[in-house]
CSV table of C-alpha atoms in Angstrom, one decimal:
chain,number,residue,atom,x,y,z
A,812,SER,CA,4.0,-185.5,-37.3
A,813,TYR,CA,6.0,-188.3,-35.5
A,814,GLN,CA,3.9,-190.0,-32.8
A,815,PRO,CA,6.5,-191.9,-30.5
A,816,GLY,CA,3.8,-194.0,-29.1
A,817,ASP,CA,2.3,-195.2,-32.4
A,818,LEU,CA,5.6,-196.1,-33.9
A,819,GLY,CA,6.3,-198.3,-30.7
A,820,GLY,CA,3.2,-200.4,-31.4
A,821,SER,CA,4.6,-200.7,-35.2
A,822,ALA,CA,7.6,-202.2,-33.8
A,823,SER,CA,5.8,-204.9,-31.9
A,824,ALA,CA,3.9,-205.8,-35.0
A,825,ALA,CA,7.1,-206.1,-36.9
A,826,ALA,CA,8.8,-208.3,-34.7
A,827,THR,CA,6.4,-211.0,-35.2
A,828,MET,CA,6.9,-211.2,-39.0
A,829,ALA,CA,9.1,-214.0,-40.4
A,830,PRO,CA,12.9,-213.1,-40.2
A,831,THR,CA,13.6,-212.4,-43.8
A,832,SER,CA,16.2,-209.7,-44.6
A,833,THR,CA,13.7,-207.5,-45.6
A,834,THR,CA,11.7,-207.9,-42.3
A,835,TRP,CA,14.9,-207.0,-40.4
A,836,LEU,CA,15.4,-203.9,-42.2
A,837,ILE,CA,11.9,-202.8,-41.3
A,838,VAL,CA,12.2,-203.8,-37.6
A,839,LEU,CA,15.5,-201.8,-37.5
A,840,ALA,CA,14.1,-198.8,-39.2
A,841,VAL,CA,11.0,-198.6,-36.7
A,842,CYS,CA,12.9,-199.3,-33.8
A,843,ALA,CA,15.4,-196.4,-34.6
A,844,LEU,CA,12.2,-194.1,-34.4
A,845,SER,CA,10.7,-195.5,-31.4
A,846,HIS,CA,11.4,-195.1,-27.6
A,847,SER,CA,14.1,-197.2,-26.2
A,848,THR,CA,13.1,-199.8,-23.4
A,849,ASN,CA,14.6,-197.8,-20.6
A,850,GLY,CA,12.2,-194.7,-21.5
A,851,GLN,CA,14.5,-192.5,-23.0
A,852,PHE,CA,13.7,-190.7,-26.3
A,853,LYS,CA,16.0,-191.7,-29.2
A,854,CYS,CA,16.5,-189.2,-32.1
A,855,PRO,CA,15.7,-190.6,-35.5
A,856,ASP,CA,18.5,-189.1,-37.1
A,857,LYS,CA,21.4,-186.3,-36.5
A,858,LYS,CA,19.0,-183.4,-37.9
A,859,TYR,CA,18.2,-180.7,-35.6
A,860,ALA,CA,14.4,-181.2,-34.7
A,861,GLN,CA,12.0,-181.2,-32.0
A,862,TYR,CA,9.5,-183.9,-31.1
A,863,GLU,CA,6.5,-184.3,-28.6
A,864,ASP,CA,6.4,-186.5,-25.7
A,865,ASN,CA,3.8,-189.0,-26.1
A,866,VAL,CA,2.1,-188.7,-22.5
A,867,GLN,CA,3.0,-185.1,-21.4
A,868,CYS,CA,1.6,-182.2,-23.8
A,869,ASP,CA,3.9,-179.5,-22.3
A,870,LYS,CA,7.2,-181.7,-22.6
A,871,TYR,CA,9.2,-182.1,-25.9
A,872,TYR,CA,12.6,-183.5,-27.0
A,873,GLU,CA,15.1,-181.3,-29.0
A,874,CYS,CA,17.3,-183.5,-31.0
A,875,ASP,CA,20.7,-182.3,-32.5
A,876,GLU,CA,23.4,-184.5,-34.0
A,877,GLY,CA,21.6,-187.6,-32.7
A,878,VAL,CA,21.4,-186.4,-29.0
A,879,ALA,CA,18.0,-186.0,-27.3
A,880,THR,CA,17.5,-183.3,-24.7
A,881,ALA,CA,14.2,-183.2,-22.8
A,882,LYS,CA,12.4,-179.8,-22.5
A,883,LEU,CA,9.3,-178.2,-21.1
A,884,CYS,CA,7.4,-175.3,-22.5
A,885,PRO,CA,7.0,-172.4,-20.3
A,886,ASP,CA,4.3,-173.1,-17.5
A,887,GLY,CA,0.9,-172.6,-19.1
A,888,LEU,CA,1.9,-173.3,-22.8
A,889,VAL,CA,1.9,-176.7,-24.7
A,890,PHE,CA,3.9,-178.3,-27.5
A,891,ASP,CA,2.4,-178.4,-31.0
A,892,PRO,CA,4.3,-180.8,-32.8
A,893,VAL,CA,2.2,-179.6,-36.2
A,894,ASN,CA,3.7,-175.9,-36.0
A,895,ARG,CA,6.7,-175.6,-38.2
A,896,LYS,CA,8.2,-172.7,-36.2
A,897,VAL,CA,11.3,-173.3,-34.1
A,898,ASN,CA,9.3,-172.1,-31.0
A,899,LYS,CA,6.5,-174.8,-31.0
A,900,CYS,CA,5.2,-173.9,-27.7
A,901,ASP,CA,1.5,-172.4,-27.9
A,902,GLN,CA,-1.7,-171.6,-26.1
A,903,PRO,CA,-3.5,-174.8,-25.1
A,904,PHE,CA,-6.5,-173.6,-27.2
A,905,ASN,CA,-4.4,-173.7,-30.3
A,906,VAL,CA,-3.2,-177.2,-29.7
A,907,ASP,CA,-4.7,-180.6,-29.9
A,908,CYS,CA,-3.0,-182.6,-27.3
A,909,GLY,CA,-4.8,-185.6,-28.0
A,910,ASP,CA,-4.0,-188.4,-25.6
A,911,ARG,CA,-1.0,-186.3,-24.2
A,912,LEU,CA,-2.9,-185.2,-21.0
A,913,GLU,CA,-0.3,-184.7,-18.4
A,914,LEU,CA,1.1,-181.4,-17.6
A,915,GLN,CA,4.0,-180.1,-15.2
A,916,GLU,CA,3.1,-178.9,-11.8
A,917,PRO,CA,1.5,-175.2,-12.1
A,918,ARG,CA,3.7,-172.3,-10.6
A,919,GLY,CA,1.1,-169.8,-10.6
A,920,ASN,CA,-0.7,-167.3,-8.2
A,921,GLN,CA,-4.1,-166.0,-7.6
A,922,LEU,CA,-4.9,-164.5,-10.8
A,923,CYS,CA,-2.6,-166.6,-12.9
A,924,PRO,CA,-3.1,-170.4,-12.4
A,925,ARG,CA,-0.3,-171.1,-14.4
A,926,ARG,CA,2.5,-168.4,-15.3
A,927,ASN,CA,1.6,-167.9,-19.0
A,928,GLY,CA,-2.1,-167.9,-20.7
A,929,TYR,CA,-5.6,-166.3,-20.5
A,930,PHE,CA,-7.7,-167.1,-17.4
A,931,ALA,CA,-11.0,-166.4,-16.1
A,932,HIS,CA,-11.7,-164.1,-13.2
A,933,PRO,CA,-11.0,-166.2,-10.0
A,934,ASP,CA,-14.8,-165.2,-9.0
A,935,GLU,CA,-17.1,-167.5,-10.9
A,936,THR,CA,-19.9,-164.8,-11.0
A,937,VAL,CA,-17.5,-162.5,-12.9
A,938,CYS,CA,-17.6,-163.9,-16.4
A,939,ASN,CA,-17.0,-160.8,-18.5
A,940,VAL,CA,-13.5,-160.2,-17.1
A,941,PHE,CA,-10.1,-162.4,-17.7
A,942,TYR,CA,-6.6,-161.9,-17.4
A,943,ASN,CA,-3.6,-162.3,-19.8
A,944,CYS,CA,-0.8,-163.9,-18.0
A,945,ILE,CA,2.9,-163.7,-19.0
A,946,GLU,CA,5.4,-165.3,-16.9
A,947,GLY,CA,3.1,-164.8,-13.7
A,948,GLU,CA,2.2,-160.9,-14.6
A,949,SER,CA,-1.3,-160.6,-15.3
A,950,THR,CA,-3.2,-157.8,-17.3
A,951,GLU,CA,-7.1,-157.5,-16.7
A,952,ILE,CA,-9.1,-157.3,-19.8
A,953,THR,CA,-12.9,-156.7,-19.7
A,954,CYS,CA,-14.9,-158.2,-22.6
A,955,PRO,CA,-17.1,-155.9,-24.8
A,956,THR,CA,-20.5,-155.2,-23.3
A,957,GLY,CA,-22.8,-158.6,-23.3
A,958,LEU,CA,-20.1,-161.0,-23.9
A,959,HIS,CA,-18.5,-163.5,-21.4
A,960,PHE,CA,-14.9,-165.1,-21.6
A,961,ASP,CA,-14.4,-168.5,-22.8
A,962,GLU,CA,-11.2,-170.2,-21.6
A,963,TYR,CA,-11.6,-172.8,-24.3
A,964,SER,CA,-10.9,-170.4,-26.9
A,965,GLY,CA,-9.5,-167.8,-25.1
A,966,THR,CA,-11.8,-165.1,-26.4
A,967,CYS,CA,-14.8,-163.1,-25.7
A,968,VAL,CA,-17.9,-164.8,-26.9
A,969,TRP,CA,-21.9,-164.7,-26.6
A,970,PRO,CA,-22.9,-166.0,-23.2
A,971,ALA,CA,-24.6,-168.9,-24.8
A,972,SER,CA,-21.4,-169.9,-26.5
A,973,ALA,CA,-19.5,-169.8,-23.4
A,974,GLY,CA,-21.9,-171.8,-21.4
A,975,ARG,CA,-20.8,-170.6,-18.2
A,976,SER,CA,-23.3,-170.7,-15.2
A,977,ASN,CA,-23.3,-168.6,-12.1
A,978,CYS,CA,-22.5,-165.5,-13.8
A,979,GLY,CA,-23.8,-162.4,-11.6
A,980,GLU,CA,-24.4,-159.5,-13.9
A,981,ALA,CA,-24.1,-156.9,-11.0
A,982,ASP,CA,-20.7,-158.6,-9.9
A,983,ALA,CA,-19.5,-159.1,-13.5
A,984,MET,CA,-19.8,-155.3,-14.0
A,985,LYS,CA,-17.8,-154.4,-10.8
A,986,LEU,CA,-14.2,-153.0,-10.8
A,987,LYS,CA,-11.3,-154.1,-8.8
A,988,ASP,CA,-12.0,-151.2,-6.2
A,989,GLY,CA,-15.7,-152.4,-5.8
A,990,PHE,CA,-17.1,-149.5,-8.1
A,991,SER,CA,-20.1,-150.7,-10.3
A,992,CYS,CA,-22.5,-148.4,-12.3
A,993,PRO,CA,-25.9,-147.4,-10.6
A,994,LYS,CA,-28.8,-149.3,-12.0
A,995,ASP,CA,-31.0,-146.3,-12.2
A,996,ALA,CA,-30.6,-144.0,-15.6
A,997,GLN,CA,-28.8,-141.0,-15.0
A,998,ALA,CA,-30.2,-137.7,-16.0
A,999,SER,CA,-28.7,-134.6,-17.2
A,1000,GLY,CA,-29.7,-131.1,-16.2
A,1001,HIS,CA,-32.2,-130.9,-18.9
A,1002,GLY,CA,-34.0,-134.1,-17.8
A,1003,GLN,CA,-32.5,-136.1,-20.7
A,1004,ALA,CA,-30.9,-139.7,-20.2
A,1005,VAL,CA,-27.1,-139.7,-20.2
A,1006,ALA,CA,-25.5,-142.4,-22.5
A,1007,HIS,CA,-22.2,-142.4,-20.7
A,1008,PRO,CA,-22.6,-141.1,-17.1
A,1009,VAL,CA,-19.5,-140.0,-15.2
A,1010,PHE,CA,-19.0,-140.3,-11.6
A,1011,ALA,CA,-15.9,-138.6,-9.3
A,1012,HIS,CA,-13.9,-140.9,-7.6
A,1013,PRO,CA,-14.8,-141.2,-3.8
A,1014,GLU,CA,-11.0,-140.9,-2.6
A,1015,ASP,CA,-8.8,-139.6,-5.7
A,1016,CYS,CA,-9.5,-136.2,-7.0
A,1017,GLN,CA,-7.7,-137.0,-10.3
A,1018,ARG,CA,-9.6,-140.3,-11.0
A,1019,PHE,CA,-13.3,-140.7,-12.2
A,1020,TYR,CA,-15.5,-143.4,-13.5
A,1021,VAL,CA,-17.1,-143.6,-17.0
A,1022,CYS,CA,-20.3,-145.8,-17.3
A,1023,LEU,CA,-20.1,-147.0,-21.1
A,1024,ASN,CA,-24.0,-147.2,-22.1
A,1025,GLY,CA,-24.8,-146.8,-18.5
A,1026,VAL,CA,-23.6,-150.3,-17.3
A,1027,THR,CA,-19.9,-151.1,-18.1
A,1028,PRO,CA,-17.7,-149.2,-15.7
A,1029,ARG,CA,-14.1,-147.8,-16.7
A,1030,GLU,CA,-11.9,-145.9,-14.6
A,1031,GLN,CA,-10.0,-142.8,-16.2
A,1032,GLY,CA,-8.0,-140.0,-15.1
A,1033,CYS,CA,-7.5,-136.1,-15.5
A,1034,PRO,CA,-4.2,-134.8,-16.8
A,1035,LEU,CA,-1.4,-134.3,-14.0
A,1036,GLY,CA,-2.3,-131.2,-11.8
A,1037,GLU,CA,-6.1,-131.3,-12.6
A,1038,ALA,CA,-8.9,-132.7,-10.8
A,1039,TYR,CA,-12.3,-134.1,-11.7
A,1040,ASN,CA,-15.1,-131.6,-11.3
A,1041,GLU,CA,-18.5,-133.6,-10.9
A,1042,GLU,CA,-20.4,-130.2,-11.2
A,1043,THR,CA,-19.2,-129.5,-14.6
A,1044,GLN,CA,-18.4,-133.0,-15.6
A,1045,LYS,CA,-14.9,-131.9,-16.8
A,1046,CYS,CA,-11.3,-131.8,-15.5
A,1047,ASP,CA,-10.7,-128.6,-13.8
A,1048,LEU,CA,-8.1,-126.9,-11.8
A,1049,PRO,CA,-8.0,-128.0,-8.4
A,1050,GLU,CA,-8.8,-125.1,-6.8
A,1051,ASN,CA,-12.3,-125.0,-8.6
A,1052,VAL,CA,-13.1,-128.3,-7.2
A,1053,PRO,CA,-14.4,-128.3,-3.6
A,1054,GLY,CA,-12.4,-130.9,-1.2
A,1055,CYS,CA,-9.5,-130.9,-3.9
A,1056,GLU,CA,-8.0,-127.7,-3.4
A,1057,ASP,CA,-4.8,-129.0,-1.6
A,1058,TRP,CA,-4.7,-132.3,-3.6
A,1059,TYR,CA,-1.3,-131.6,-5.4
A,1060,LYS,CA,0.2,-129.6,-2.6
A,1061,ASP,CA,3.0,-132.0,-1.9
A,1062,ASN,CA,3.4,-133.2,-5.4
A,1063,ALA,CA,7.0,-132.2,-6.7
A,1064,GLU,CA,6.3,-132.8,-10.3
A,1065,VAL,CA,3.1,-130.4,-10.2
A,1066,ALA,CA,4.9,-127.7,-8.5
A,1067,ALA,CA,7.7,-127.9,-11.1
A,1068,GLN,CA,5.0,-127.6,-13.8
A,1069,LYS,CA,3.5,-124.8,-12.0
A,1070,ALA,CA,6.9,-122.9,-11.6
A,1071,ALA,CA,7.5,-123.5,-15.3
A,1072,ALA,CA,4.2,-122.2,-16.3
A,1073,ASN,CA,4.6,-119.1,-14.3
A,1074,ALA,CA,8.2,-118.6,-15.7
A,1075,ALA,CA,6.9,-118.6,-19.0
A,1076,ALA,CA,3.9,-116.4,-18.2
A,1077,ASN,CA,6.4,-113.9,-16.7
A,1078,ALA,CA,8.6,-114.2,-19.8
A,1079,ALA,CA,5.7,-113.5,-21.9
A,1080,ALA,CA,4.5,-110.5,-20.1
A,1081,ASN,CA,8.0,-109.0,-19.9
A,1082,ALA,CA,8.4,-109.3,-23.7
A,1083,ALA,CA,5.1,-107.7,-24.1
A,1084,ASN,CA,6.3,-104.8,-21.8
A,1085,LYS,CA,9.4,-104.3,-23.9
A,1086,LYS,CA,7.4,-104.1,-27.1
A,1087,LYS,CA,5.0,-101.6,-25.5
A,1088,VAL,CA,8.1,-99.5,-24.3
A,1089,SER,CA,9.7,-99.7,-27.6
A,1090,ARG,CA,6.6,-98.5,-29.6
A,1091,THR,CA,6.2,-95.6,-27.0
A,1092,ARG,CA,9.6,-94.3,-27.6
A,1093,LYS,CA,9.0,-94.3,-31.1
């Protein structure tokens, strides 16, 4: 791909050659592809194309009819001159920036240091959680059990490959609300170890936690209108779960569901009674 800095050096070398007609043609051709002395990018021809900046990896030039327009990739992405697609901005781990080390000022937040990209958890001891950021909106992702997030590749890898220090397993296996799986193995009523123990949410009757393989916590929920019953380890009617009897009393959607269910039950009962009366008359 075109490298403005490299071609600029070639122009200087060509200028020292003897001024033959051939030499002047070479000089003119090289200068047409290089930066002008005032720092403005010059398009090599009138074709539509995009060219990288020679110092800033997320900056590029869009040439159309010989006119160059300086542009920036979305914050967090960098320009890939090798990519033949129209949109050449990509994740940093997919692009070799070489000497183009400068970047635009970040415009991120606590979970998204830049508006786009994959970023490690802000707590350095939490190595198995990372965030996928799209225009500043973050989605939390947890690596499969035993793997750590590697910012250089944007993937989950074995801890030895990630090479991260200060990884605390206790903190790494903790949800945002602070829940972590108990260290002691959980046993069933028959005394057998439970592979994926389940725990009730302390404040939300509809929610509960599942500890995958006993160590990796996941928050899950019952269907609307039901509550988690820790005794039966299943979702149940709220009236069957101590302390959750009135959990949905102010929920209009659940009230509408109950009304619809009652109406359907009454309709079914009425239909059954009509059939019974009809048979009796016969």
